[in-house]
Coordinates of C-alpha atoms and ligand atoms in Angstrom, one line a residue:
X259 CA 44.3 160.1 -116.9
X260 CA 44.9 156.5 -116.3
X261 CA 48.2 154.8 -117.2
X262 CA 48.1 151.3 -118.5
X263 CA 51.3 149.2 -119.0
X264 CA 51.1 146.9 -122.0
X265 CA 53.4 144.0 -122.9
X266 CA 53.2 142.0 -126.1
X267 CA 51.3 139.8 -126.6
X268 CA 48.4 141.5 -124.7
X269 CA 46.6 139.2 -122.3
X270 CA 42.8 138.4 -122.6
X271 CA 42.3 139.9 -119.2
X272 CA 43.9 143.2 -120.2
X273 CA 41.9 143.3 -123.5
X274 CA 38.6 142.7 -121.6
X275 CA 39.4 145.6 -119.3
X276 CA 40.8 148.1 -121.9
X277 CA 39.4 147.0 -125.3
X278 CA 36.9 149.7 -126.1
X279 CA 36.1 152.0 -128.9
X280 CA 38.7 154.8 -128.7
X281 CA 40.7 157.3 -130.7
X282 CA 44.4 156.7 -130.1
X283 CA 47.5 158.8 -130.9
X284 CA 50.4 156.5 -131.5
X285 CA 54.0 157.5 -131.3
X286 CA 57.2 157.9 -129.4
X287 CA 56.5 161.6 -128.6
X288 CA 59.8 162.3 -126.8
X289 CA 59.7 165.9 -125.9
X290 CA 56.0 166.4 -126.4
X291 CA 56.9 169.4 -128.5
X292 CA 54.5 171.5 -130.5
X293 CA 54.4 168.9 -133.4
X294 CA 53.5 166.1 -131.0
X295 CA 51.0 168.3 -129.3
X296 CA 49.2 168.9 -132.6
X297 CA 48.9 165.1 -133.1
X298 CA 47.6 164.6 -129.5
X299 CA 45.2 167.5 -129.7
X300 CA 43.8 166.1 -133.0
X301 CA 43.2 162.7 -131.2
X302 CA 41.5 164.4 -128.3
X303 CA 39.2 166.4 -130.4
X304 CA 38.3 163.5 -132.7
X305 CA 37.6 161.4 -129.5
X306 CA 35.3 164.1 -128.1
X307 CA 33.4 164.3 -131.5
X308 CA 33.1 160.5 -131.7
X309 CA 32.2 160.4 -127.9
X310 CA 34.8 157.8 -127.1
X311 CA 37.9 157.9 -124.9
X312 CA 41.1 159.6 -126.1
X313 CA 44.2 157.6 -125.6
X314 CA 47.9 157.8 -126.4
X315 CA 50.1 154.8 -127.1
X316 CA 53.8 155.2 -126.6
X317 CA 56.8 152.9 -126.2
X318 CA 59.2 152.5 -123.4
X319 CA 62.1 152.4 -123.1
X320 CA 62.9 154.5 -126.1
X321 CA 63.6 152.1 -129.1
X322 CA 66.9 153.8 -129.7
X323 CA 68.0 153.1 -126.1
X324 CA 67.0 149.4 -126.4
X325 CA 68.4 148.9 -129.9
X326 CA 71.7 150.5 -128.9
X327 CA 71.7 152.5 -132.1
X328 CA 74.5 154.8 -131.1
X329 CA 72.6 158.0 -131.5
X330 CA 70.6 157.7 -128.3
X331 CA 71.2 160.8 -126.2
X332 CA 68.7 160.5 -123.4
X333 CA 65.2 161.7 -123.0
X334 CA 63.7 165.2 -123.4
X335 CA 60.7 163.9 -121.5
X336 CA 61.3 160.8 -119.5
X337 CA 58.2 158.8 -118.7
X338 CA 57.1 160.6 -115.5
X339 CA 57.3 164.0 -117.3
X340 CA 55.5 162.7 -120.3
X341 CA 52.7 161.4 -118.1
X342 CA 52.3 164.8 -116.3
X343 CA 52.2 166.7 -119.6
X344 CA 49.7 164.3 -121.3
X345 CA 47.4 164.4 -118.3
X346 CA 47.1 168.2 -118.8
X347 CA 46.3 167.7 -122.5
X348 CA 42.9 166.0 -121.9
X349 CA 44.1 162.4 -122.6
X350 CA 42.0 159.8 -120.8
X351 CA 44.3 156.7 -121.1
X352 CA 48.0 156.4 -121.6
X353 CA 49.2 153.0 -122.9
X354 CA 52.8 152.3 -122.3
X355 CA 53.9 149.5 -124.5
X356 CA 57.0 147.8 -123.1
X357 CA 59.7 148.0 -125.8
X358 CA 62.3 145.2 -125.9
X359 CA 64.1 143.2 -128.5
X360 CA 61.2 140.7 -128.9
X361 CA 58.7 143.5 -129.4
X362 CA 61.0 145.2 -132.0
X363 CA 60.5 142.1 -134.2
X364 CA 56.7 142.2 -134.2
X365 CA 55.6 142.8 -137.8
X366 CA 53.3 145.6 -138.9
X367 CA 50.6 142.9 -139.5
X368 CA 50.9 141.4 -136.1
X369 CA 50.9 144.8 -134.4
X370 CA 47.6 145.5 -136.1
X371 CA 45.9 142.1 -135.5
X372 CA 47.3 141.5 -132.0
X373 CA 47.3 145.0 -130.5
X374 CA 45.4 147.8 -132.3
X375 CA 42.3 145.9 -133.5
X376 CA 41.8 143.9 -130.2
X377 CA 42.0 147.2 -128.3
X378 CA 39.2 148.4 -130.6
X379 CA 41.0 151.5 -131.7
X380 CA 38.5 153.0 -134.1
X381 CA 40.7 155.9 -135.2
X382 CA 44.5 156.0 -135.0
X383 CA 46.1 159.4 -135.2
X384 CA 49.7 159.5 -136.2
X385 CA 52.3 162.1 -137.4
X386 CA 53.2 162.3 -141.1
X387 CA 56.5 160.3 -140.5
X388 CA 55.1 157.5 -138.3
X389 CA 56.9 154.2 -138.7
X390 CA 56.0 150.9 -136.9
X391 CA 56.8 147.2 -136.9
X392 CA 60.0 145.3 -137.4
X393 CA 62.7 147.6 -138.9
X394 CA 60.1 150.4 -139.2
X395 CA 58.6 148.7 -142.2
X396 CA 55.1 150.0 -141.6
X397 CA 54.0 153.6 -142.3
X398 CA 50.7 155.5 -142.6
X399 CA 49.6 153.7 -145.7
X400 CA 50.4 150.3 -144.2
X401 CA 48.3 151.3 -141.2
X402 CA 45.4 152.3 -143.4
X403 CA 45.6 149.1 -145.5
X404 CA 45.9 146.8 -142.5
X405 CA 43.2 148.6 -140.5
X406 CA 40.7 148.3 -143.4
X407 CA 37.1 149.0 -142.4
X408 CA 37.8 148.5 -138.8
X409 CA 40.2 151.3 -138.1
X410 CA 40.3 154.8 -139.6
X411 CA 43.7 156.5 -139.8
X412 CA 44.2 160.2 -139.4
X413 CA 47.6 161.6 -140.4
X414 CA 48.8 165.0 -139.0
X415 CA 51.1 167.1 -141.3
X416 CA 54.4 168.4 -140.0
X417 CA 54.0 171.3 -137.6
X418 CA 56.1 174.3 -138.6
X419 CA 57.3 177.5 -137.0
X420 CA 58.7 180.1 -139.4
X421 CA 58.7 177.6 -142.2
X422 CA 60.8 175.1 -140.2
X423 CA 59.5 171.6 -139.1
X424 CA 59.6 171.2 -135.3
X425 CA 61.6 168.1 -134.5
X426 CA 62.9 166.3 -131.3
X427 CA 66.4 166.1 -132.9
X428 CA 66.5 169.8 -133.6
X429 CA 65.5 170.5 -130.0
X430 CA 68.3 168.2 -128.7
X431 CA 70.7 170.1 -130.9
X432 CA 69.5 173.4 -129.6
X433 CA 70.0 172.3 -126.0
X434 CA 73.5 171.1 -126.8
X435 CA 74.4 174.4 -128.4
X436 CA 72.9 176.6 -125.7
X437 CA 70.1 177.9 -128.0
X438 CA 67.4 177.8 -125.3
X439 CA 65.2 180.4 -127.0
X440 CA 64.7 178.0 -129.9
X441 CA 64.4 174.9 -127.6
X442 CA 61.6 176.7 -125.6
X443 CA 59.8 177.9 -128.7
X444 CA 59.8 174.4 -130.3
X445 CA 58.8 172.7 -127.0
X446 CA 56.1 175.2 -126.3
X447 CA 57.5 175.5 -122.7
X448 CA 61.0 175.8 -121.2
X449 CA 63.1 172.6 -121.1
X450 CA 62.7 170.9 -117.7
X451 CA 64.8 168.5 -115.7
X452 CA 63.9 166.9 -112.4
X453 CA 66.2 165.7 -109.7
X454 CA 66.9 165.0 -106.0
X455 CA 69.0 167.3 -103.9
X456 CA 72.2 165.6 -102.8
X457 CA 75.2 166.4 -100.7
X458 CA 77.9 168.3 -102.6
X459 CA 81.3 169.4 -101.5
X460 CA 80.0 171.9 -99.0
X461 CA 82.0 174.7 -100.6
X462 CA 79.0 176.7 -102.0
X463 CA 78.0 178.2 -98.6
X464 CA 81.6 179.1 -97.8
X465 CA 81.8 181.3 -101.0
X466 CA 78.4 182.9 -100.4
X467 CA 76.6 180.9 -103.1
X468 CA 75.1 177.7 -101.6
X469 CA 74.0 175.5 -104.5
X470 CA 71.6 172.6 -104.4
X471 CA 73.3 169.7 -106.2
X472 CA 70.9 167.6 -108.2
X473 CA 71.0 164.0 -109.0
X474 CA 68.8 163.7 -112.0
X475 CA 65.9 161.3 -111.7
X476 CA 66.2 160.1 -115.3
X477 CA 68.5 159.9 -118.3
X478 CA 67.7 163.4 -119.6
X479 CA 69.3 165.0 -122.7
X480 CA 72.1 167.0 -121.1
X481 CA 72.2 170.6 -122.1
X482 CA 75.6 172.2 -122.9
X483 CA 77.9 172.9 -120.0
X484 CA 77.5 176.4 -118.7
X485 CA 75.4 178.8 -116.6
X486 CA 71.7 179.2 -116.9
X487 CA 68.9 181.5 -115.6
X488 CA 66.4 179.1 -114.2
X489 CA 63.1 178.8 -112.2
X490 CA 63.0 175.9 -109.8
X491 CA 60.0 174.3 -108.2
X492 CA 60.8 173.6 -104.6
X493 CA 57.9 172.2 -102.6
X494 CA 55.0 174.2 -104.0
X495 CA 57.0 177.3 -104.8
X496 CA 58.7 178.5 -108.0
X497 CA 61.9 180.2 -107.1
X498 CA 64.3 182.1 -109.5
X499 CA 67.9 181.1 -109.6
X500 CA 71.1 180.4 -111.5
X501 CA 72.3 177.0 -112.4
X502 CA 75.7 175.7 -113.3
X503 CA 75.9 172.6 -115.5
X504 CA 79.5 171.5 -115.4
X505 CA 82.6 169.9 -114.0
X506 CA 83.9 172.9 -111.9
X507 CA 87.3 173.2 -113.7
X508 CA 88.4 175.8 -111.2
X509 CA 88.6 173.0 -108.6
X510 CA 88.8 169.7 -110.5
X511 CA 90.5 168.2 -113.5
X512 CA 89.4 165.2 -115.6
X513 CA 85.8 165.0 -114.3
X514 CA 83.5 163.5 -117.0
X515 CA 80.0 163.7 -115.7
X516 CA 78.7 167.2 -115.3
X517 CA 77.0 168.2 -112.0
X518 CA 73.8 170.3 -111.9
X519 CA 73.8 172.9 -109.2
X520 CA 71.3 175.6 -108.5
X521 CA 71.7 178.7 -106.4
X522 CA 68.3 179.9 -105.5
X523 CA 67.7 183.6 -105.0
X524 CA 66.5 184.9 -101.6
X525 CA 66.3 181.4 -100.2
X526 CA 67.9 179.9 -97.1
X527 CA 66.5 176.4 -96.3
X528 CA 67.8 172.9 -96.0
X529 CA 66.4 170.9 -98.9
X530 CA 68.7 167.8 -99.0
X531 CA 66.6 164.8 -100.2
X532 CA 63.9 167.0 -101.8
X533 CA 62.7 166.6 -105.3
X534 CA 63.2 169.7 -107.5
X535 CA 62.1 170.6 -111.0
X536 CA 64.3 173.1 -112.8
X537 CA 63.1 175.0 -115.9
X538 CA 66.0 176.3 -118.0
X539 CA 65.0 179.7 -119.3
X540 CA 68.2 181.3 -120.7
X541 CA 71.8 180.3 -121.3
X542 CA 74.2 182.9 -119.9
X543 CA 77.7 181.7 -120.6
X544 CA 80.0 178.7 -120.9
X545 CA 81.7 177.2 -117.8
X546 CA 85.3 178.2 -117.4
X547 CA 88.4 177.7 -115.2
X548 CA 89.1 180.7 -113.0
X549 CA 92.6 181.4 -111.7
X550 CA 91.3 182.3 -108.3
X551 CA 88.3 181.6 -106.2
X552 CA 87.7 185.4 -105.8
X553 CA 87.3 185.7 -109.6
X554 CA 84.8 182.8 -109.6
X555 CA 82.9 184.5 -106.7
X556 CA 82.7 187.8 -108.5
X557 CA 81.6 186.1 -111.8
X558 CA 78.8 184.1 -110.0
X559 CA 77.7 187.5 -108.6
X560 CA 77.5 188.8 -112.2
X561 CA 75.7 185.7 -113.4
X562 CA 73.1 186.1 -110.6
X563 CA 72.5 189.8 -111.7
X564 CA 72.2 188.7 -115.3
X565 CA 69.8 185.9 -114.5
X566 CA 67.6 188.3 -112.4
X567 CA 67.4 190.7 -115.3
X568 CA 66.6 188.0 -117.8
X569 CA 63.9 186.4 -115.6
X570 CA 62.3 189.8 -115.1
Ligands
LIG742 C1 76.1 180.5 -111.3 C2 77.2 179.6 -111.1 C3 78.3 179.6 -112.0 C4 79.4 178.8 -111.9 N1 80.4 178.9 -112.8 C5 81.5 178.1 -112.7 C6 82.6 178.2 -113.6 O1 82.5 178.9 -114.6 N2 83.7 177.5 -113.3 C7 83.8 176.6 -112.3 O2 84.8 176.0 -112.1 N3 82.7 176.5 -111.4 C8 81.6 177.2 -111.6 N4 80.6 177.1 -110.7 C9 80.6 176.0 -109.7 C10 81.2 176.4 -108.4 O3 82.6 176.1 -108.4 C11 80.5 175.5 -107.3 O4 79.2 176.0 -107.2 C12 81.2 175.6 -106.0 O5 82.4 175.0 -106.1 C13 80.4 174.9 -104.9 O6 80.2 173.5 -105.1 P1 79.4 172.6 -104.0 O7 78.0 173.1 -104.0 O8 79.5 171.2 -104.6 O9 80.1 172.8 -102.7 C14 79.4 177.9 -110.8 C15 78.4 177.9 -109.9 C16 77.3 178.7 -110.0 C17 76.2 178.6 -109.0
LIG743 N1 69.9 179.8 -101.7 C1 70.1 178.5 -101.7 N2 70.2 177.9 -102.9 C2 70.5 176.5 -102.9 N3 70.6 175.8 -101.8 C3 70.5 176.4 -100.6 C4 70.3 177.7 -100.5 N4 70.2 178.1 -99.2 C5 70.4 176.9 -98.5 N5 70.6 175.9 -99.3 C6 70.8 174.5 -98.9 O1 72.3 174.4 -98.8 C7 72.7 173.3 -99.7 C8 73.9 173.9 -100.5 O2 75.0 174.3 -99.7 P1 76.5 174.0 -100.2 O3 77.4 174.6 -99.2 O4 76.6 174.4 -101.6 O5 76.5 172.5 -100.0 P2 76.6 171.2 -100.9 O6 78.0 171.3 -101.4 O7 76.2 170.1 -100.1 O8 75.6 171.5 -102.0 C9 71.6 173.0 -100.5 O9 71.5 171.6 -100.9 C10 70.4 173.4 -99.7 O10 70.0 172.3 -98.9

């Protein structure tokens, strides 16, 4: 998959290089959950039928982040994660349209005449609730009307599991309430975060549970504070472990930003500075303040046993 950065208005040079008949899925696609996957699979299969390239157009940063709407809570799949997942879905080209205040004012008409038609998109594939252009004025019918003879529009209906529509906002809620089973079902994979191992307070090893402290590489949606059964990719190996997302109330008061610390099972290596991906499989319990370090140690021991059982 090739990634192409776009900024509005598109230059002639860019259009010469990338303007070609193609089928394009357009959307924000944060989370790349099962609903998004159904839109993208549809685009890829239409592209194969029409013997043209399959592309995805997405917008970055997230419009909610740029427009400071107040309900922005971070990314389920920051750009790097999105890229990796889309590459595995058979997408040939990923267009990343730079989203800023100026671009937010582009009308549906201008988006069609200045972006979609010059790129020679012959079929646009969008989800049922797709909105585009200034103030989200455009929707699927607008796209159809403006595209006329030159661009077909394919709308994908809501993807449902057990009669419920899969949505990014429900996945965020599930992560914020510790319902990881639901989050994983809707995502079609466990929720993942990526970070770099930093120095911590060097206490972990003294209590028998060294923990790799992660500085997250992006502004992820933060799952509820507490203890999780996880699998972590360290180098080329997936290792089971237990993670605490929290502020360590046993030792500190008034900390606002949670830390992400993973104790890896049967592991004893120095990994400061390494990049680690953590998959959150199960939520075990909320974080709490213990009245002694011994109680904390014994609870972490129980957590590790629970995680081993849950991870099988
Ligand atoms: C599985 C697990 C569960 C934890 N649960 C709690 C908890 O409930 N309350 C708490 O104050 N700290 C908890 N911690 C955090 C420990 O206090 C922390 O790992 C320890 O202080 C070492 O920190 P350091 O790696 O920064 O040195 C937990 C850590 C792990 C690995
Ligand atoms: N089983 C393990 N799980 C996590 N980290 C480990 C493990 N064994 C060794 N380490 C290393 O030790 C560090 C954690 O030790 P710790 O005493 O908790 O220090 P810090 O407070 O700096 O995180 C990790 O960053 C990693 O480099």
